[in-house]
């Protein structure tokens, strides 16, 4: 089966970049789509808590740079387009704002949308007082009052970050806090922070810019004069993105990172997956699992080790017709080892002999031949790099 890509990843955040790197390192042709920039939620964060381990802190930009560099080194192709639909099938097909593509497997790692309260006038006030990013917008509220809505660890961290800037921070917890005792202690010790439980925002005040929120608690309703509102509730997953894959009440997909969805070779990793823990450590583990599962799903039943001689003298194979000009063809099969020759008779002969010996040694069912479109493709650094990104091992014999 010929597909545009072996693996298409939807969303280049922590889970998506990790999954893409794992799949590409195994020699698969991987594209990662992101409708914005790579990094996902990391783009909005400065300091990372509990990463790489609980209690430890590291920098978001460093992790983002590392994930992007690893994906690039593994040969992942980035495409800055939005995936609007994943049509399940054999093979799965993706509708994107950059056209339609097919892939042997699809990894969905879209994360969650920004937190919204669903109140009248909220969208118009985004960027005018309403925010979901303390790291980016916090400095705009220096010495001003802000409210924070949420109940999890990251809400507590965002509130503490804002407490270093704002004059007062009122944390509105819809029910009871879910954050750890350590976070509770730090919030209690921060003198500019007040936490109200069973508190909900029922209306926004302000024309053009936010000037206050109406808060409902057990004691009734009152107006809180704030110029900033940071919301971490109402974040939604990509419900409806993949044909036939159900979602939970928050729109997160009911599908596994390690096992394909019932509709076919579609895996879901990171925050977009129903039941995911929603942390960077969990997104990394999920992404690794999904990448490995995609590799396993695309590996042929014989164990996955095949040999291909990539040599222009063998002519263009039927399944390779139409392959991109300039790039060596013959990568439509799962292959771990490429034997590359620049078609000079002595080099080809050498590789054929070596291929036959390896085939006998590993008891392989076949020794495949692939071809380049032009016999003049040289065995230069670019060609070898191209091969090295797609195969686990490349043996080169260049004759003259
Ligand atoms: C405020 C806040 C603070 C946090 N702080 C921490 C912390 O300190 N430590 C920690 O461990 N965790 C923290 N987390 C949790 C952590 O950030 C997430 O669990 C993690 O980023 C999830 O990674 P992901 O790859 O699943 O999704 P994301 O990082 O959200 O990436 C998803 C990507 O998919 C792209 N995308 C979405 N839809 C499409 C589409 N249709 N087509 C193409 N691209 C698409 C998006 O543009 C985005 O780049 C925090 C979360 C929040 C909200």
CSV table of C-alpha atoms and ligand atoms in Angstrom, one decimal:
chain,number,residue,atom,x,y,z
A,1,UNK,CA,0.0,0.0,0.0
A,2,UNK,CA,1.5,3.3,-1.0
A,3,UNK,CA,0.8,6.3,1.2
A,4,UNK,CA,2.0,9.9,1.1
A,5,UNK,CA,3.5,9.4,4.6
A,6,UNK,CA,4.2,6.4,6.8
A,7,UNK,CA,3.0,8.4,9.9
A,8,UNK,CA,1.1,11.7,10.1
A,9,UNK,CA,1.2,13.4,13.5
A,10,UNK,CA,-1.5,15.9,14.3
A,11,UNK,CA,-0.2,18.5,16.8
A,12,UNK,CA,3.5,19.2,17.5
A,13,UNK,CA,3.4,19.7,21.2
A,14,UNK,CA,5.3,17.5,23.7
A,15,UNK,CA,3.3,14.4,22.9
A,16,UNK,CA,3.3,14.9,19.1
A,17,UNK,CA,7.0,15.8,18.8
A,18,UNK,CA,8.0,12.9,21.0
A,19,UNK,CA,5.9,10.4,19.0
A,20,UNK,CA,7.1,11.8,15.7
A,21,UNK,CA,10.8,11.5,16.8
A,22,UNK,CA,10.3,7.9,17.9
A,23,UNK,CA,8.6,6.9,14.6
A,24,UNK,CA,11.2,8.8,12.4
A,25,UNK,CA,14.1,7.3,14.3
A,26,UNK,CA,12.8,3.9,13.2
A,27,UNK,CA,13.2,4.9,9.6
A,28,UNK,CA,9.6,5.8,8.9
A,29,UNK,CA,8.6,8.9,6.8
A,30,UNK,CA,6.9,11.2,9.3
A,31,UNK,CA,5.1,14.5,8.9
A,32,UNK,CA,4.0,16.5,11.9
A,33,UNK,CA,1.3,19.1,11.4
A,34,UNK,CA,0.8,22.1,13.7
A,35,UNK,CA,-1.7,24.9,13.1
A,36,UNK,CA,0.6,27.3,15.1
A,37,UNK,CA,4.2,26.8,16.1
A,38,UNK,CA,5.9,23.6,17.4
A,39,UNK,CA,5.9,23.3,21.2
A,40,UNK,CA,2.2,23.4,22.0
A,41,UNK,CA,1.5,24.4,25.6
A,42,UNK,CA,5.3,24.9,26.2
A,43,UNK,CA,5.0,28.1,24.1
A,44,UNK,CA,2.9,29.6,26.9
A,45,UNK,CA,5.1,28.5,29.8
A,46,UNK,CA,8.2,29.9,31.3
A,47,UNK,CA,9.0,27.7,34.3
A,48,UNK,CA,8.1,24.0,34.2
A,49,UNK,CA,7.1,22.4,37.5
A,50,UNK,CA,7.4,18.6,38.3
A,51,UNK,CA,9.5,18.1,35.1
A,52,UNK,CA,11.5,16.0,34.5
A,53,UNK,CA,10.5,14.6,37.9
A,54,UNK,CA,8.0,15.6,40.6
A,55,UNK,CA,9.3,18.5,42.7
A,56,UNK,CA,11.9,19.5,40.0
A,57,UNK,CA,11.7,22.7,37.9
A,58,UNK,CA,13.1,23.3,34.5
A,59,UNK,CA,12.7,25.8,31.6
A,60,UNK,CA,10.0,25.6,29.0
A,61,UNK,CA,12.1,27.1,26.2
A,62,UNK,CA,14.9,24.7,26.8
A,63,UNK,CA,12.6,21.7,26.6
A,64,UNK,CA,10.9,23.0,23.5
A,65,UNK,CA,14.2,23.6,21.7
A,66,UNK,CA,15.3,20.1,22.6
A,67,UNK,CA,12.1,18.5,21.3
A,68,UNK,CA,12.2,20.4,18.1
A,69,UNK,CA,15.9,19.7,17.5
A,70,UNK,CA,15.4,16.0,18.2
A,71,UNK,CA,12.5,15.8,15.7
A,72,UNK,CA,14.5,17.6,13.0
A,73,UNK,CA,17.5,15.4,13.6
A,74,UNK,CA,15.3,12.3,13.3
A,75,UNK,CA,14.0,13.5,9.9
A,76,UNK,CA,10.5,14.6,10.9
A,77,UNK,CA,9.0,17.0,8.3
A,78,UNK,CA,7.1,19.9,9.9
A,79,UNK,CA,4.0,21.3,8.2
A,80,UNK,CA,2.4,24.4,9.6
A,81,UNK,CA,-1.2,23.6,8.6
A,82,UNK,CA,-4.3,22.7,10.5
A,83,UNK,CA,-5.7,19.2,10.2
A,84,UNK,CA,-9.5,19.7,9.9
A,85,UNK,CA,-10.5,16.0,9.7
A,86,UNK,CA,-9.0,12.5,10.0
A,87,UNK,CA,-11.0,10.1,7.8
A,88,UNK,CA,-10.6,6.6,9.2
A,89,UNK,CA,-9.9,3.9,6.6
A,90,UNK,CA,-7.3,1.9,4.9
A,91,UNK,CA,-5.2,4.0,4.7
A,92,UNK,CA,-6.4,6.9,6.9
A,93,UNK,CA,-6.8,10.2,5.0
A,94,UNK,CA,-6.2,13.6,6.5
A,95,UNK,CA,-7.9,16.8,5.3
A,96,UNK,CA,-5.7,19.7,6.1
A,97,UNK,CA,-5.6,23.4,5.2
A,98,UNK,CA,-2.6,22.4,3.0
A,99,UNK,CA,-4.6,19.7,1.1
A,100,UNK,CA,-5.3,16.0,1.6
A,101,UNK,CA,-2.7,13.3,2.4
A,102,UNK,CA,-2.8,9.6,3.3
A,103,UNK,CA,-0.7,8.0,5.9
A,104,UNK,CA,-0.1,4.4,7.1
A,105,UNK,CA,-0.8,5.5,10.7
A,106,UNK,CA,-2.1,8.7,12.3
A,107,UNK,CA,-1.1,10.0,15.8
A,108,UNK,CA,-3.5,12.6,17.2
A,109,UNK,CA,-1.8,14.8,19.8
A,110,UNK,CA,-3.8,18.1,19.6
A,111,UNK,CA,-3.8,18.8,23.3
A,112,UNK,CA,-6.7,20.9,24.7
A,113,UNK,CA,-8.1,24.2,23.6
A,114,UNK,CA,-7.6,27.3,25.8
A,115,UNK,CA,-9.7,27.6,28.9
A,116,UNK,CA,-13.0,29.3,28.4
A,117,UNK,CA,-15.8,30.1,30.9
A,118,UNK,CA,-18.5,30.3,28.2
A,119,UNK,CA,-19.7,33.7,29.3
A,120,UNK,CA,-21.2,36.5,27.2
A,121,UNK,CA,-18.6,38.9,25.9
A,122,UNK,CA,-15.7,36.6,26.8
A,123,UNK,CA,-14.2,36.2,23.3
A,124,UNK,CA,-14.2,39.9,22.7
A,125,UNK,CA,-12.2,40.4,25.9
A,126,UNK,CA,-9.5,37.9,25.1
A,127,UNK,CA,-6.3,39.9,25.0
A,128,UNK,CA,-8.1,42.8,26.7
A,129,UNK,CA,-8.0,41.4,30.2
A,130,UNK,CA,-9.0,37.8,29.6
A,131,UNK,CA,-6.0,35.5,29.3
A,132,UNK,CA,-4.9,31.9,29.7
A,133,UNK,CA,-1.2,32.5,30.0
A,134,UNK,CA,0.4,34.0,33.1
A,135,UNK,CA,3.9,33.7,31.6
A,136,UNK,CA,3.0,35.8,28.5
A,137,UNK,CA,0.4,38.3,29.9
A,138,UNK,CA,1.3,38.4,33.6
A,139,UNK,CA,3.7,41.5,33.2
A,140,UNK,CA,0.7,43.5,31.8
A,141,UNK,CA,-0.9,43.2,35.2
A,142,UNK,CA,1.9,44.5,37.4
A,143,UNK,CA,0.4,46.1,40.5
A,144,UNK,CA,-3.1,45.4,39.4
A,145,UNK,CA,-5.7,43.0,40.7
A,146,UNK,CA,-6.4,39.7,38.9
A,147,UNK,CA,-8.6,36.7,39.3
A,148,UNK,CA,-7.6,33.1,38.4
A,149,UNK,CA,-10.2,30.3,37.8
A,150,UNK,CA,-9.3,26.7,38.2
A,151,UNK,CA,-8.6,23.9,40.6
A,152,UNK,CA,-5.5,21.9,39.5
A,153,UNK,CA,-1.8,22.0,40.1
A,154,UNK,CA,-1.1,24.2,37.1
A,155,UNK,CA,-3.8,26.8,38.2
A,156,UNK,CA,-1.9,27.0,41.5
A,157,UNK,CA,1.4,27.5,39.8
A,158,UNK,CA,0.0,30.2,37.5
A,159,UNK,CA,-1.6,32.0,40.5
A,160,UNK,CA,1.8,31.9,42.3
A,161,UNK,CA,3.6,33.3,39.2
A,162,UNK,CA,1.0,36.1,39.0
A,163,UNK,CA,1.4,36.8,42.8
A,164,UNK,CA,5.0,38.0,42.0
A,165,UNK,CA,3.5,40.7,39.8
A,166,UNK,CA,-0.1,41.6,40.5
A,167,UNK,CA,-1.3,43.6,43.6
A,168,UNK,CA,-3.9,40.9,44.5
A,169,UNK,CA,-4.6,37.5,43.1
A,170,UNK,CA,-8.1,35.9,43.9
A,171,UNK,CA,-8.2,32.2,43.0
A,172,UNK,CA,-11.7,31.1,42.2
A,173,UNK,CA,-12.1,27.3,42.6
A,174,UNK,CA,-15.3,26.0,41.1
A,175,UNK,CA,-15.5,23.2,43.7
A,176,UNK,CA,-12.7,22.1,46.0
A,177,UNK,CA,-9.0,22.4,45.0
A,178,UNK,CA,-7.4,19.3,43.5
A,179,UNK,CA,-3.9,20.7,44.0
A,180,UNK,CA,-1.3,19.0,46.3
A,181,UNK,CA,-0.7,19.9,49.9
A,182,UNK,CA,2.6,21.5,48.9
A,183,UNK,CA,0.9,23.8,46.4
A,184,UNK,CA,-1.8,24.7,49.1
A,185,UNK,CA,1.0,25.6,51.5
A,186,UNK,CA,2.7,27.9,49.0
A,187,UNK,CA,-0.6,29.6,48.2
A,188,UNK,CA,-1.4,30.0,51.9
A,189,UNK,CA,2.0,31.6,52.5
A,190,UNK,CA,1.7,34.0,49.5
A,191,UNK,CA,0.4,37.2,51.2
A,192,UNK,CA,-1.2,38.6,48.0
A,193,UNK,CA,-3.2,35.5,47.2
A,194,UNK,CA,-6.8,34.7,48.4
A,195,UNK,CA,-8.4,31.3,47.5
A,196,UNK,CA,-12.3,31.2,47.3
A,197,UNK,CA,-13.8,27.7,47.0
A,198,UNK,CA,-17.1,26.7,45.5
A,199,UNK,CA,-16.8,30.0,43.6
A,200,UNK,CA,-18.0,30.5,40.0
A,201,UNK,CA,-17.7,33.5,37.7
A,202,UNK,CA,-21.2,34.2,36.3
A,203,UNK,CA,-20.6,37.4,34.3
A,204,UNK,CA,-17.8,39.7,33.0
A,205,UNK,CA,-17.8,43.5,33.4
A,206,UNK,CA,-16.2,46.0,31.1
A,207,UNK,CA,-16.6,47.5,27.7
A,208,UNK,CA,-13.5,47.2,25.5
A,209,UNK,CA,-11.4,46.0,28.4
A,210,UNK,CA,-12.2,43.9,31.5
A,211,UNK,CA,-13.0,45.9,34.6
A,212,UNK,CA,-14.5,43.2,36.9
A,213,UNK,CA,-16.2,39.8,37.3
A,214,UNK,CA,-19.4,38.8,39.1
A,215,UNK,CA,-18.5,36.0,41.4
A,216,UNK,CA,-21.1,33.6,43.0
A,217,UNK,CA,-20.3,31.8,46.2
A,218,UNK,CA,-22.3,30.2,49.0
A,219,UNK,CA,-22.6,33.7,50.4
A,220,UNK,CA,-24.3,35.1,47.3
A,221,UNK,CA,-23.0,37.2,44.4
A,222,UNK,CA,-20.6,40.1,44.4
A,223,UNK,CA,-18.5,42.1,42.0
A,224,UNK,CA,-14.7,41.7,42.1
A,225,UNK,CA,-12.9,44.6,40.5
A,226,UNK,CA,-10.1,43.0,38.5
A,227,UNK,CA,-8.3,44.0,35.3
A,228,UNK,CA,-7.1,40.5,34.5
A,229,UNK,CA,-8.9,37.1,34.4
A,230,UNK,CA,-6.9,34.0,33.9
A,231,UNK,CA,-9.0,30.9,33.2
A,232,UNK,CA,-7.9,27.3,33.3
A,233,UNK,CA,-11.3,25.6,33.1
A,234,UNK,CA,-13.3,24.6,30.1
A,235,UNK,CA,-10.4,23.3,28.1
A,236,UNK,CA,-11.7,21.0,25.4
A,237,UNK,CA,-10.2,18.1,23.4
A,238,UNK,CA,-10.6,17.5,19.6
A,239,UNK,CA,-14.0,15.8,19.7
A,240,UNK,CA,-15.2,15.0,16.1
A,241,UNK,CA,-11.7,15.4,14.6
A,242,UNK,CA,-11.4,11.6,13.8
A,243,UNK,CA,-14.3,9.8,12.1
A,244,UNK,CA,-15.9,7.3,14.5
A,245,UNK,CA,-13.8,7.9,17.6
A,246,UNK,CA,-16.0,8.9,20.6
A,247,UNK,CA,-15.1,11.6,23.1
A,248,UNK,CA,-15.7,12.2,26.8
A,249,UNK,CA,-17.6,15.1,28.2
A,250,UNK,CA,-14.5,17.4,27.8
A,251,UNK,CA,-14.1,16.4,24.1
A,252,UNK,CA,-11.1,14.2,24.8
A,253,UNK,CA,-10.9,11.1,22.5
A,254,UNK,CA,-11.5,7.6,23.8
A,255,UNK,CA,-8.6,5.9,22.2
A,256,UNK,CA,-5.3,4.4,23.3
A,257,UNK,CA,-1.8,5.7,22.8
A,258,UNK,CA,-0.4,2.1,22.7
A,259,UNK,CA,-3.2,0.4,20.8
A,260,UNK,CA,-5.0,1.5,17.6
A,261,UNK,CA,-8.5,3.0,17.8
A,262,UNK,CA,-11.3,0.6,16.7
A,263,UNK,CA,-11.5,2.6,13.4
A,264,UNK,CA,-8.0,1.7,12.3
A,265,UNK,CA,-4.3,2.7,12.7
A,266,UNK,CA,-5.1,5.9,14.7
A,267,UNK,CA,-3.4,6.5,18.0
A,268,UNK,CA,-4.1,9.3,20.5
A,269,UNK,CA,-1.5,10.7,22.8
A,270,UNK,CA,-1.1,13.5,25.4
A,271,UNK,CA,-3.8,15.8,26.8
A,272,UNK,CA,-6.2,15.0,23.9
A,273,UNK,CA,-6.6,11.4,25.2
A,274,UNK,CA,-9.5,10.7,27.6
A,275,UNK,CA,-8.1,9.8,31.0
A,276,UNK,CA,-4.6,11.3,30.3
A,277,UNK,CA,-2.9,12.8,33.4
A,278,UNK,CA,-2.2,16.2,31.7
A,279,UNK,CA,1.4,16.7,32.6
A,280,UNK,CA,4.6,16.9,30.5
A,281,UNK,CA,5.9,13.7,31.9
A,282,UNK,CA,2.7,11.9,31.0
A,283,UNK,CA,2.7,13.5,27.5
A,284,UNK,CA,6.2,12.4,26.9
A,285,UNK,CA,5.5,8.8,28.0
A,286,UNK,CA,2.3,8.8,26.0
A,287,UNK,CA,4.1,10.1,22.9
A,288,UNK,CA,6.8,7.5,23.2
A,289,UNK,CA,4.1,4.8,23.5
A,290,UNK,CA,2.2,6.1,20.5
A,291,UNK,CA,5.3,6.4,18.3
A,292,UNK,CA,6.3,2.8,19.2
A,293,UNK,CA,2.8,1.5,18.6
A,294,UNK,CA,2.7,3.2,15.1
A,295,UNK,CA,6.1,1.6,14.3
A,296,UNK,CA,4.8,-1.8,15.4
A,297,UNK,CA,1.6,-1.4,13.4
A,298,UNK,CA,3.5,-0.6,10.2
A,299,UNK,CA,6.1,-3.4,10.6
A,300,UNK,CA,5.4,-6.4,8.4
A,301,UNK,CA,4.6,-9.7,10.0
A,302,UNK,CA,8.0,-11.2,9.1
A,303,UNK,CA,9.7,-9.3,11.9
A,304,UNK,CA,10.5,-6.2,10.0
A,305,UNK,CA,14.0,-6.5,8.8
A,306,UNK,CA,14.2,-6.1,5.1
A,307,UNK,CA,17.0,-5.2,2.7
A,308,UNK,CA,16.7,-2.9,-0.2
A,309,UNK,CA,19.3,-2.1,-2.8
A,310,UNK,CA,18.7,1.4,-3.8
A,311,UNK,CA,20.3,1.5,-7.2
A,312,UNK,CA,19.3,3.4,-10.4
A,313,UNK,CA,20.3,0.6,-12.7
A,314,UNK,CA,17.3,-1.5,-11.7
A,315,UNK,CA,14.7,0.8,-13.3
A,316,UNK,CA,11.7,2.4,-11.6
A,317,UNK,CA,9.6,-0.2,-9.7
A,318,UNK,CA,5.8,0.1,-10.3
A,319,UNK,CA,5.0,1.2,-6.8
A,320,UNK,CA,7.7,3.9,-6.9
A,321,UNK,CA,6.4,5.6,-10.0
A,322,UNK,CA,5.5,9.2,-9.3
A,323,UNK,CA,7.9,9.4,-6.3
A,324,UNK,CA,9.2,12.9,-5.7
A,325,UNK,CA,11.8,14.0,-8.3
A,326,UNK,CA,15.3,14.2,-7.0
A,327,UNK,CA,14.7,11.9,-4.0
A,328,UNK,CA,15.7,8.3,-4.2
A,329,UNK,CA,12.5,6.2,-4.5
A,330,UNK,CA,11.7,2.9,-3.0
A,331,UNK,CA,10.7,3.8,0.5
A,332,UNK,CA,7.1,2.8,0.4
A,333,UNK,CA,7.8,-0.4,2.3
A,334,UNK,CA,8.9,-0.7,5.9
A,335,UNK,CA,12.7,-1.1,5.6
A,336,UNK,CA,15.4,-1.0,8.1
A,337,UNK,CA,18.5,-1.4,6.0
A,338,UNK,CA,19.3,0.3,2.7
A,339,UNK,CA,22.3,-0.7,0.5
A,340,UNK,CA,23.1,2.3,-1.6
A,341,UNK,CA,25.1,2.2,-4.8
A,342,UNK,CA,25.6,5.0,-7.3
A,343,UNK,CA,24.9,2.4,-10.1
A,344,UNK,CA,28.5,1.9,-11.1
A,345,UNK,CA,28.7,-1.8,-12.0
A,346,UNK,CA,31.5,-2.7,-9.6
A,347,UNK,CA,29.6,-1.0,-6.7
A,348,UNK,CA,26.3,-2.6,-7.5
A,349,UNK,CA,27.9,-6.0,-7.8
A,350,UNK,CA,29.6,-5.5,-4.4
A,351,UNK,CA,26.3,-4.6,-2.8
A,352,UNK,CA,24.3,-7.4,-4.5
A,353,UNK,CA,26.9,-9.9,-3.1
A,354,UNK,CA,26.7,-8.3,0.4
A,355,UNK,CA,22.9,-8.2,0.3
A,356,UNK,CA,22.7,-11.9,-0.6
A,357,UNK,CA,25.0,-12.8,2.3
A,358,UNK,CA,23.0,-10.6,4.7
A,359,UNK,CA,19.7,-12.1,3.4
A,360,UNK,CA,21.0,-15.6,4.0
A,361,UNK,CA,22.4,-14.6,7.4
A,362,UNK,CA,19.2,-13.1,8.6
A,363,UNK,CA,16.9,-15.6,6.8
A,364,UNK,CA,15.1,-12.8,5.0
A,365,UNK,CA,12.2,-13.5,2.6
A,366,UNK,CA,13.4,-11.2,-0.1
A,367,UNK,CA,16.1,-8.8,-1.2
A,368,UNK,CA,14.3,-5.7,-2.5
A,369,UNK,CA,15.5,-3.4,-5.3
A,370,UNK,CA,14.5,0.2,-5.5
A,371,UNK,CA,15.6,2.8,-7.8
A,372,UNK,CA,16.3,6.5,-8.1
A,373,UNK,CA,14.6,8.4,-10.9
A,374,UNK,CA,17.8,9.3,-12.5
A,375,UNK,CA,20.9,7.2,-12.9
A,376,UNK,CA,22.9,10.4,-12.4
A,377,UNK,CA,22.0,10.8,-8.8
A,378,UNK,CA,25.4,10.9,-7.1
A,379,UNK,CA,26.4,9.3,-3.9
A,380,UNK,CA,26.9,12.7,-2.3
A,381,UNK,CA,26.4,13.9,1.2
A,382,UNK,CA,22.8,15.0,0.6
A,383,UNK,CA,21.7,11.6,-0.8
A,384,UNK,CA,23.4,9.8,2.1
A,385,UNK,CA,21.8,12.1,4.6
A,386,UNK,CA,18.4,11.5,3.0
A,387,UNK,CA,18.9,7.8,3.2
A,388,UNK,CA,20.2,8.0,6.8
A,389,UNK,CA,17.0,9.7,7.9
A,390,UNK,CA,14.9,6.9,6.6
A,391,UNK,CA,16.8,3.8,7.3
A,392,UNK,CA,18.2,2.4,10.5
A,393,UNK,CA,21.4,1.4,8.6
A,394,UNK,CA,22.8,2.5,5.3
A,395,UNK,CA,25.6,0.6,3.6
A,396,UNK,CA,27.2,2.6,0.8
A,397,UNK,CA,29.3,1.4,-2.1
A,398,UNK,CA,30.2,4.1,-4.6
A,399,UNK,CA,32.2,3.0,-7.7
A,400,UNK,CA,33.9,5.2,-10.2
B,1,LIG,C1,-1.3,26.8,32.4
B,1,LIG,C2,-0.6,25.4,32.3
B,1,LIG,C3,0.5,25.2,33.0
B,1,LIG,C4,1.1,23.9,33.0
B,1,LIG,N1,2.3,23.7,33.6
B,1,LIG,C5,2.9,22.5,33.6
B,1,LIG,C6,4.1,22.2,34.4
B,1,LIG,O1,4.6,23.1,35.0
B,1,LIG,N2,4.6,21.0,34.4
B,1,LIG,C7,3.9,19.9,33.7
B,1,LIG,O2,4.4,18.8,33.7
B,1,LIG,N3,2.8,20.2,33.0
B,1,LIG,C8,2.3,21.4,32.9
B,1,LIG,N4,1.1,21.6,32.2
B,1,LIG,C9,0.5,20.5,31.5
B,1,LIG,C10,1.3,20.3,30.1
B,1,LIG,O3,1.6,21.6,29.6
B,1,LIG,C11,0.5,19.5,29.2
B,1,LIG,O4,0.1,18.3,29.8
B,1,LIG,C12,1.2,19.2,27.9
B,1,LIG,O5,1.7,20.3,27.3
B,1,LIG,C13,0.4,18.4,26.9
B,1,LIG,O6,1.1,18.2,25.7
B,1,LIG,P1,0.4,17.8,24.4
B,1,LIG,O7,1.4,17.5,23.4
B,1,LIG,O8,-0.6,16.7,24.7
B,1,LIG,O9,-0.5,19.1,24.0
B,1,LIG,P2,-0.1,20.5,23.6
B,1,LIG,O10,1.2,20.9,24.3
B,1,LIG,O11,-1.3,21.4,23.9
B,1,LIG,O12,0.2,20.5,22.1
B,1,LIG,C14,-0.9,20.4,21.1
B,1,LIG,C15,-0.5,21.0,19.8
B,1,LIG,O13,-1.4,20.6,18.8
B,1,LIG,C16,-1.7,21.7,17.9
B,1,LIG,N5,-3.0,21.5,17.3
B,1,LIG,C17,-4.2,21.4,18.0
B,1,LIG,N6,-5.2,21.1,17.1
B,1,LIG,C18,-4.6,21.0,15.9
B,1,LIG,C19,-5.1,20.7,14.6
B,1,LIG,N7,-6.3,20.4,14.3
B,1,LIG,N8,-4.2,20.6,13.5
B,1,LIG,C20,-2.9,20.9,13.7
B,1,LIG,N9,-2.4,21.2,15.0
B,1,LIG,C21,-3.2,21.2,16.0
B,1,LIG,C22,-1.6,22.9,18.8
B,1,LIG,O14,-1.3,24.1,18.1
B,1,LIG,C23,-0.5,22.5,19.8
B,1,LIG,O15,0.8,23.0,19.3
B,1,LIG,C24,0.5,22.9,32.2
B,1,LIG,C25,-0.7,23.1,31.6
B,1,LIG,C26,-1.3,24.4,31.6
B,1,LIG,C27,-2.6,24.6,30.9
